[in-house]
Amino acid sequence: MASADDLGQLYIWYWNGGHLTPITCWTSSMCAFFDWHPWCEDEIVIADSEPIMIALYHVPSREVVSYYRRQDCDCIVTTLSFNKISGELVVCYSFTDINKQPEILVLASMDRVVDVMRNHDDVIVHLLWSPDGKQLASVGYDETLTIWNFFGISPTNECKRRKLQCEPMASSSSSRGASAVGGLGGGRDALRIHANRNKEATYRDLASSFLFKAMR
C-alpha cells in the first residue's frame, strides 16, 4: 500500500497479516499524487506537482520504469487516475495563467498524449470512475461536476451521436516543453489531438444548486 503526507513524502508499505513494513520513501518538492497501475500490481505512478514529473515506479526493483517531465513551470498537477479498462493515465493540469482553462490529459504512455479535455474554469481536484470504468466524473473548485463518456458515445446511439456532431470537439497541441523516457507505445508527438471523449452532462454552481437543511 502507499500513503502520502502534505509535506511531499510518499511512503510505500508492505502489508502482511495486518502488519505494515516500510519499503521505500519518495520525496517530492510539493504534494505528490499517486495511483496503482490497474493491471500491474507491482507498479505505481507517482507525480510531483511542481515542477511536473510523472514516474512509473516498479516497487520490487525500486526503479523508475518510465517517466514524463515537463520543462516549463507554467502549470501544476492537481490529481490523476488510471482507467481500469484501457490502462490509460488521466492527469489534470492547472495553469498559472488564470485565463487558461485547466486540462485533463489522457496518456496512453509516458510519451504519447491521446486526448485533451476541457470543461472547467478552475482547479480540478477530484476524479471518480463509474463502476464499469466507462464514465469519468471530474469536480473542480469552480463548483462544476462534469461526467465524461471516456470511450466516446456508442455508434448505435444515433440520437446522442447526432447531438455530439453539432457541438465543437476539444482539440489541442501536445504538451509543450516536455520530455519523456519509455512507455507502452511508440514515441511520437501528437501534433493535433482530437478528443474522442465527450461530455455526458455538466452541472455547474453545485453549492447553490442543491437545497439543504441545517443539521440540528
PDB file of N, CA and C in Angstrom, residues 28-32 47-53 73 75-77:
ATOM      1  N   SER A  28       9.066  14.516  -2.602  1.00  0.00           N
ATOM      2  CA  SER A  28       8.663  15.478  -3.626  1.00  0.00           C
ATOM      3  C   SER A  28       8.765  16.882  -3.061  1.00  0.00           C
ATOM      4  N   SER A  29       9.038  17.855  -3.944  1.00  0.00           N
ATOM      5  CA  SER A  29       9.126  19.246  -3.501  1.00  0.00           C
ATOM      6  C   SER A  29       7.756  19.793  -3.132  1.00  0.00           C
ATOM      7  N   MET A  30       6.716  19.242  -3.759  1.00  0.00           N
ATOM      8  CA  MET A  30       5.342  19.602  -3.426  1.00  0.00           C
ATOM      9  C   MET A  30       4.550  18.317  -3.233  1.00  0.00           C
ATOM     10  N   CYS A  31       3.276  18.472  -2.971  1.00  0.00           N
ATOM     11  CA  CYS A  31       2.416  17.321  -2.727  1.00  0.00           C
ATOM     12  C   CYS A  31       2.485  16.337  -3.885  1.00  0.00           C
ATOM     13  N   ALA A  32       2.698  15.058  -3.588  1.00  0.00           N
ATOM     14  CA  ALA A  32       2.789  14.023  -4.614  1.00  0.00           C
ATOM     15  C   ALA A  32       1.440  13.322  -4.766  1.00  0.00           C
ATOM     16  N   ALA A  47       3.384  11.320  -9.146  1.00  0.00           N
ATOM     17  CA  ALA A  47       3.518  12.608  -9.830  1.00  0.00           C
ATOM     18  C   ALA A  47       3.943  13.685  -8.851  1.00  0.00           C
ATOM     19  N   ASP A  48       5.052  14.353  -9.157  1.00  0.00           N
ATOM     20  CA  ASP A  48       5.438  15.563  -8.434  1.00  0.00           C
ATOM     21  C   ASP A  48       4.665  16.720  -9.039  1.00  0.00           C
ATOM     22  N   SER A  49       3.988  17.480  -8.198  1.00  0.00           N
ATOM     23  CA  SER A  49       3.088  18.513  -8.696  1.00  0.00           C
ATOM     24  C   SER A  49       3.814  19.657  -9.383  1.00  0.00           C
ATOM     25  N   GLU A  50       4.921  20.126  -8.790  1.00  0.00           N
ATOM     26  CA  GLU A  50       5.656  21.259  -9.376  1.00  0.00           C
ATOM     27  C   GLU A  50       7.131  21.183  -8.979  1.00  0.00           C
ATOM     28  N   PRO A  51       8.058  21.188  -9.963  1.00  0.00           N
ATOM     29  CA  PRO A  51       7.801  21.059 -11.403  1.00  0.00           C
ATOM     30  C   PRO A  51       7.254  19.674 -11.724  1.00  0.00           C
ATOM     31  N   ILE A  52       6.504  19.578 -12.806  1.00  0.00           N
ATOM     32  CA  ILE A  52       5.798  18.344 -13.110  1.00  0.00           C
ATOM     33  C   ILE A  52       6.772  17.243 -13.513  1.00  0.00           C
ATOM     34  N   MET A  53       6.681  16.118 -12.790  1.00  0.00           N
ATOM     35  CA  MET A  53       7.424  14.916 -13.146  1.00  0.00           C
ATOM     36  C   MET A  53       6.556  13.722 -12.771  1.00  0.00           C
ATOM     37  N   CYS A  73       7.529  25.604 -16.308  1.00  0.00           N
ATOM     38  CA  CYS A  73       6.873  25.671 -14.994  1.00  0.00           C
ATOM     39  C   CYS A  73       5.622  26.540 -15.078  1.00  0.00           C
ATOM     40  N   CYS A  75       2.452  25.221 -15.136  1.00  0.00           N
ATOM     41  CA  CYS A  75       1.266  24.536 -14.643  1.00  0.00           C
ATOM     42  C   CYS A  75       1.669  23.545 -13.554  1.00  0.00           C
ATOM     43  N   ILE A  76       0.669  23.000 -12.874  1.00  0.00           N
ATOM     44  CA  ILE A  76       0.896  22.000 -11.835  1.00  0.00           C
ATOM     45  C   ILE A  76      -0.084  20.845 -12.032  1.00  0.00           C
ATOM     46  N   VAL A  77       0.283  19.683 -11.510  1.00  0.00           N
ATOM     47  CA  VAL A  77      -0.630  18.545 -11.488  1.00  0.00           C
ATOM     48  C   VAL A  77      -1.540  18.685 -10.278  1.00  0.00           C
TER      49      VAL A  77
END
